[in-house]
Coordinates of C-alpha atoms in Angstrom, one line a residue:
X91 CA 14.6 40.9 9.8
X92 CA 13.9 39.8 6.3
X93 CA 10.5 37.3 5.2
X94 CA 12.5 34.5 5.9
X95 CA 13.4 34.7 9.1
X96 CA 9.9 36.5 10.0
X97 CA 8.5 32.9 9.2
X98 CA 11.3 30.9 10.5
X99 CA 10.6 32.6 14.3
X100 CA 6.6 32.8 13.7
X101 CA 7.0 28.3 12.9
X102 CA 9.3 28.0 16.1
X103 CA 7.0 30.6 18.4
X104 CA 3.9 29.4 17.4
X105 CA 3.6 25.7 18.2
X106 CA 0.7 26.4 21.2
X107 CA -1.2 28.1 18.3
X108 CA -4.1 26.1 16.4
X109 CA -2.9 26.2 12.6
X110 CA -5.6 28.5 12.1
X111 CA -4.3 31.2 13.9
X112 CA -0.8 30.4 12.9
X113 CA -2.0 30.9 8.9
X114 CA -3.3 34.6 9.9
X115 CA 0.5 35.4 11.0
X116 CA 2.1 34.4 8.2
X117 CA -0.4 35.8 6.6
X118 CA 0.2 39.3 8.1
X119 CA 3.5 38.8 7.7
X120 CA 3.6 37.7 3.8
X121 CA 1.7 41.1 3.2
X122 CA 3.8 43.8 4.7
X123 CA 7.2 42.5 2.5
X124 CA 5.4 41.9 -0.8
X125 CA 2.2 42.9 -2.9
X126 CA 1.5 40.6 -4.8
X127 CA 3.3 37.6 -6.1
X128 CA 2.8 35.5 -9.4
X129 CA 5.8 32.7 -8.3
X130 CA 7.0 30.9 -4.8
X131 CA 10.5 31.2 -4.0
X132 CA 12.6 31.5 -1.6
X133 CA 11.0 34.4 -0.3
X134 CA 7.5 34.4 -1.1
X135 CA 4.8 32.6 -0.7
X136 CA 1.1 32.3 -2.1
X137 CA -1.4 34.6 -0.4
X138 CA -4.2 32.2 -1.6
X139 CA -2.2 29.1 -0.9
X140 CA -2.5 30.1 2.8
X141 CA -6.1 31.2 2.3
X142 CA -6.5 27.2 0.7
X143 CA -5.6 25.4 4.0
X144 CA -7.5 28.0 5.8
X145 CA -10.7 27.3 5.0
X146 CA -10.4 23.7 4.6
X147 CA -9.3 23.2 8.4
X148 CA -11.9 26.0 9.3
X149 CA -14.8 24.9 7.1
X150 CA -14.0 21.5 5.4
X151 CA -12.7 20.5 9.4
X152 CA -10.1 18.7 7.7
X153 CA -6.6 17.5 9.1
X154 CA -3.4 19.6 7.9
X155 CA -0.6 19.6 8.5
X156 CA 2.9 20.9 7.1
X157 CA 6.0 19.4 6.7
X158 CA 10.0 20.5 6.9
X159 CA 8.6 23.3 4.9
X160 CA 5.3 24.7 3.5
X161 CA 5.6 23.5 0.5
X162 CA 4.5 19.1 2.0
X163 CA 1.4 19.4 3.0
X164 CA -0.5 16.3 4.7
X165 CA -4.1 16.2 5.0
X166 CA -6.0 13.3 6.6
X167 CA -9.4 12.4 5.0
X168 CA -11.6 10.0 7.2
X169 CA -14.0 7.5 5.9
X170 CA -17.6 6.7 6.4
X171 CA -15.8 4.2 9.4
X172 CA -13.3 6.8 10.3
X173 CA -10.1 4.9 9.2
X174 CA -7.5 7.5 8.6
X175 CA -6.6 7.6 4.8
X176 CA -3.4 10.2 4.5
X177 CA -2.8 12.3 1.7
X178 CA 0.9 13.6 0.7
X179 CA 1.2 17.2 -1.1
X180 CA 3.9 19.0 -2.8
X181 CA 3.4 22.7 -3.2
X182 CA 4.6 23.3 -6.5
X183 CA 3.6 26.9 -7.4
X184 CA 0.8 29.0 -7.4
X185 CA -2.7 26.8 -8.8
X186 CA 0.0 24.2 -8.8
X187 CA -0.2 21.0 -6.4
X188 CA 0.2 17.3 -7.1
X189 CA 0.3 13.9 -5.7
X190 CA 3.0 12.9 -3.3
X191 CA 1.9 9.9 -2.3
X192 CA -1.2 8.1 -1.3
X193 CA -1.8 4.7 1.3
X194 CA -4.0 3.8 -1.2
X195 CA -4.4 1.2 -4.2
X196 CA -3.0 3.5 -7.4
X197 CA -5.7 5.7 -9.6
X198 CA -5.7 8.3 -12.5
X199 CA -6.7 11.4 -9.2
X200 CA -2.5 10.6 -8.2
X201 CA -1.5 11.5 -11.8
X202 CA -2.8 14.3 -12.9
X203 CA -2.2 18.4 -11.3
X204 CA -5.0 20.4 -8.7
X205 CA -5.2 23.9 -9.0
X206 CA -6.0 24.1 -4.8
X207 CA -6.1 22.1 -1.9
X208 CA -10.0 22.2 -2.2
X209 CA -10.2 19.8 -5.4
X210 CA -7.9 17.6 -3.9
X211 CA -10.2 16.5 -1.1
X212 CA -13.3 16.9 -2.9
X213 CA -11.6 14.7 -5.5
X214 CA -10.1 12.4 -2.7
X215 CA -13.0 12.5 -0.5
X216 CA -15.2 10.8 -2.9
X217 CA -12.5 8.6 -4.1
X218 CA -12.4 7.4 -0.8
X219 CA -16.5 7.1 -0.9
X220 CA -15.8 4.3 -3.4
X221 CA -13.6 2.4 -1.9
X222 CA -15.8 0.5 1.2
X223 CA -15.4 -2.6 -0.1
X224 CA -12.5 -3.2 -1.1
X225 CA -10.9 -1.6 2.4
X226 CA -14.0 -4.2 4.6
X227 CA -12.6 -7.5 2.2
X228 CA -8.8 -6.9 2.7
X229 CA -9.8 -5.9 6.6
X230 CA -12.5 -9.1 6.6
X231 CA -9.2 -11.0 4.8
X232 CA -6.6 -9.5 7.3
X233 CA -8.2 -10.4 10.0
X234 CA -8.9 -13.6 10.0
X235 CA -6.0 -15.3 8.2
X236 CA -2.2 -15.3 8.4
X237 CA -0.7 -13.0 5.7
X238 CA 2.5 -14.1 4.4
X239 CA 3.0 -11.1 2.8
X240 CA 2.9 -8.1 1.7
X241 CA 5.2 -8.2 4.8
X242 CA 3.3 -5.1 6.6
X243 CA 0.4 -5.2 4.3
X244 CA -1.6 -1.6 3.5
X245 CA -4.2 -0.8 1.7
X246 CA -2.1 0.2 -0.9
X247 CA -1.5 -2.9 -1.5
X248 CA -3.9 -5.1 -3.5
X249 CA -3.3 -8.0 -3.0
X250 CA -2.6 -11.0 0.2
X251 CA -1.0 -14.4 0.0
X252 CA -2.7 -16.0 3.0
X253 CA -0.9 -18.9 4.0
X254 CA -2.6 -22.2 3.7
X255 CA -0.4 -25.3 5.6
X256 CA 3.4 -25.2 5.6
X257 CA 3.8 -25.1 2.1
X258 CA 1.6 -23.3 -0.3
X259 CA -0.2 -19.9 -0.1
X260 CA -3.4 -18.3 -2.2
X261 CA -3.2 -15.3 -3.9
X262 CA -5.6 -13.3 -4.1
X263 CA -5.6 -9.4 -5.8
X264 CA -9.0 -7.2 -4.5
X265 CA -10.3 -4.9 -7.5
X266 CA -11.4 -1.2 -6.2
X267 CA -14.7 -2.8 -6.3
X268 CA -13.9 -5.2 -3.7
X269 CA -14.0 -8.4 -6.0
X270 CA -11.1 -11.8 -5.6
X271 CA -8.6 -11.5 -9.1
X272 CA -6.0 -13.5 -10.2
X273 CA -6.5 -16.2 -7.6
X274 CA -3.8 -18.9 -7.4
X275 CA -1.8 -21.1 -5.4
X276 CA 2.3 -20.2 -5.1
X277 CA 3.6 -23.5 -4.3
X278 CA 3.3 -27.1 -5.7
X279 CA 0.9 -29.0 -4.4
X280 CA -2.3 -31.4 -6.4
X281 CA -4.7 -31.5 -3.6
X282 CA -4.6 -27.2 -2.6
X283 CA -4.9 -26.5 -7.4
X284 CA -7.5 -29.1 -7.4
X285 CA -9.7 -27.8 -4.6
X286 CA -8.9 -24.5 -6.7
X287 CA -10.1 -25.2 -10.1
X288 CA -13.5 -26.7 -8.7
X289 CA -14.4 -23.9 -6.4
X290 CA -13.3 -21.5 -8.7
X291 CA -16.4 -22.6 -10.9
X292 CA -19.4 -22.1 -7.8
X293 CA -17.3 -18.9 -7.2
X294 CA -19.8 -16.0 -6.0
X295 CA -18.7 -12.5 -6.1
X296 CA -22.4 -11.6 -4.3
X297 CA -20.2 -13.5 -0.9
X298 CA -17.6 -11.7 0.8
X299 CA -14.1 -12.7 0.2
X300 CA -13.2 -15.0 3.5
X301 CA -16.7 -16.5 2.6
X302 CA -15.9 -17.8 -0.8
X303 CA -12.1 -19.6 -0.2
X304 CA -13.4 -21.4 3.0
X305 CA -16.2 -22.6 1.1
X306 CA -13.4 -23.2 -1.9
X307 CA -11.1 -25.3 0.0
X308 CA -13.4 -26.4 2.6
X309 CA -11.7 -24.7 5.8
X310 CA -13.8 -24.2 8.8
X311 CA -10.4 -22.2 10.0
X312 CA -7.7 -20.2 8.5
X313 CA -4.6 -21.7 9.3
X314 CA -3.3 -19.6 12.5
X315 CA 0.8 -19.2 12.2
X316 CA 2.7 -17.6 15.3
X317 CA 2.6 -14.0 15.1
X318 CA 5.2 -11.6 13.6
X319 CA 6.5 -8.5 16.4
X320 CA 6.8 -5.3 14.2
X321 CA 6.3 -2.1 15.2
X322 CA 5.3 -0.6 11.9
X323 CA 1.2 0.3 12.1
X324 CA 0.0 -2.0 9.9
X325 CA -4.7 -2.8 9.2
X326 CA -5.3 -4.5 11.4
X327 CA -2.9 -5.4 15.1
X328 CA -5.1 -8.1 15.4
X329 CA -3.9 -10.6 12.5
X330 CA -1.2 -13.2 13.1
X331 CA 1.9 -12.8 11.3
X332 CA 4.7 -16.0 10.3
X333 CA 8.6 -15.1 10.6
X334 CA 9.7 -15.6 6.8
X335 CA 12.5 -18.7 6.4
X336 CA 15.0 -18.1 5.1
X337 CA 16.3 -18.0 1.4
X338 CA 18.1 -21.7 0.6
X339 CA 20.0 -19.9 -1.5
X340 CA 21.2 -15.9 -0.4
X341 CA 20.3 -17.4 3.2
X342 CA 18.2 -14.6 3.7
X343 CA 14.7 -13.6 4.4
X344 CA 15.0 -10.4 2.3
X345 CA 17.1 -8.4 0.5
X346 CA 16.6 -4.9 -0.4
X347 CA 17.4 -5.7 -4.7
X348 CA 15.4 -8.3 -4.6
X349 CA 11.9 -7.7 -2.7
X350 CA 8.6 -10.8 -1.6
X351 CA 10.5 -13.4 0.6
X352 CA 11.5 -17.3 0.0
X353 CA 8.8 -19.1 -1.4
X354 CA 7.7 -23.1 -1.3
X355 CA 9.0 -23.1 -4.9
X356 CA 10.5 -27.4 -4.9
X357 CA 7.4 -29.4 -5.6
X358 CA 9.0 -32.4 -3.7
X359 CA 7.3 -32.2 -1.7
X360 CA 9.7 -33.2 1.3
X361 CA 12.1 -30.8 -0.2
X362 CA 10.9 -27.8 2.8
X363 CA 13.1 -25.2 0.9
X364 CA 12.0 -22.1 0.5
X365 CA 14.2 -19.6 -2.0
X366 CA 13.7 -15.9 -3.3
X367 CA 12.1 -16.1 -6.4
X368 CA 14.9 -14.2 -8.1
X369 CA 18.0 -15.7 -6.7
X370 CA 16.6 -19.8 -8.3
X371 CA 16.1 -18.5 -11.1
X372 CA 19.6 -16.5 -11.3
X373 CA 20.9 -19.8 -9.9
X374 CA 18.8 -22.0 -12.4
X375 CA 20.4 -19.6 -15.6
X376 CA 23.6 -20.3 -13.9
X377 CA 23.4 -23.7 -14.8
X378 CA 21.8 -24.1 -17.5
X379 CA 25.3 -22.0 -19.1
X380 CA 23.8 -18.4 -18.7
X381 CA 21.6 -17.9 -21.2
X382 CA 18.5 -16.2 -21.1
X383 CA 15.5 -19.3 -21.2
X384 CA 13.2 -19.3 -23.6
X385 CA 9.3 -17.4 -22.4
X386 CA 11.4 -16.9 -19.6
X387 CA 11.4 -19.7 -17.6
X388 CA 14.4 -21.6 -16.3
X389 CA 14.1 -25.4 -15.7
X390 CA 17.0 -27.7 -14.1
X391 CA 17.4 -29.0 -11.0
X392 CA 16.3 -28.0 -6.9
X393 CA 19.6 -27.1 -5.7
X394 CA 18.5 -28.3 -2.3
X395 CA 16.9 -31.8 -3.4
X396 CA 18.4 -32.3 -7.1
X397 CA 14.3 -32.4 -8.2
X398 CA 13.5 -31.4 -11.6
X399 CA 11.9 -27.6 -10.7
X400 CA 10.8 -24.8 -13.6
X401 CA 11.0 -20.9 -12.5
X402 CA 9.9 -17.7 -14.1
X403 CA 11.7 -14.4 -13.9
X404 CA 8.2 -13.4 -12.8
X405 CA 5.2 -14.9 -10.7
X406 CA 2.7 -13.6 -12.9

């Protein structure tokens, strides 16, 4: 039996063993087959890496899971509120680990290489601790507001679009420090727009984002929408969700090549037709002769009510 077959046999028969015991068995097999190694091939495993994993499990008390191969690793870091933050790691070779995915806002930590699993755990523990206010603010928004976008929000999404009424949403981004930024309305409403412009002048960053929003718009409670059924894990199971409307152009709610859901982009309140931003932009460009519009803003008539309408290619 060669090395690969022995390892596969251990993995298949070791399902009832603890991970440290399994790692010891792997190390024993590898030690018998090879003396030293500087690279990892299909037949070789880095002993130092296996020892690193064992130490993380034994001393750091961090759950570690292997994927389909020993090169794919998932670690789970708990914050002070016992929230779970999975980190997906790719083993590229001895002292060469990279982050393949995290459910956290992007940071420079995800773009560098690491020499050990311990180095990754130490760096991300500190990073997760620094995001405590960020987590808290997003959880509060998700708990009390009807979230229109993202459709399935996680801590990786640093923005929320909150339902204010049937045609108006509030876009809020949350910085890693837990502060609100890039606050603007999605949809046309003079009433909501005036409230926002006046309220932003008195925005208090010492208060929670949710409290500021309620003050700005004179809200006692946030509008509630019908709950959207889903089997995907989200931040809060108590969050009300609304089924997205169909786009008046493509007649779909979601398109793989066009992220986002239809929005109330027409400025005519009685219109009530929603559009994907990309669909409306392409429609207006085509109606205008197909030439790229100046400054990236296409103008024309609403496809539904013929009211004058303008649309940017991207929502900035």
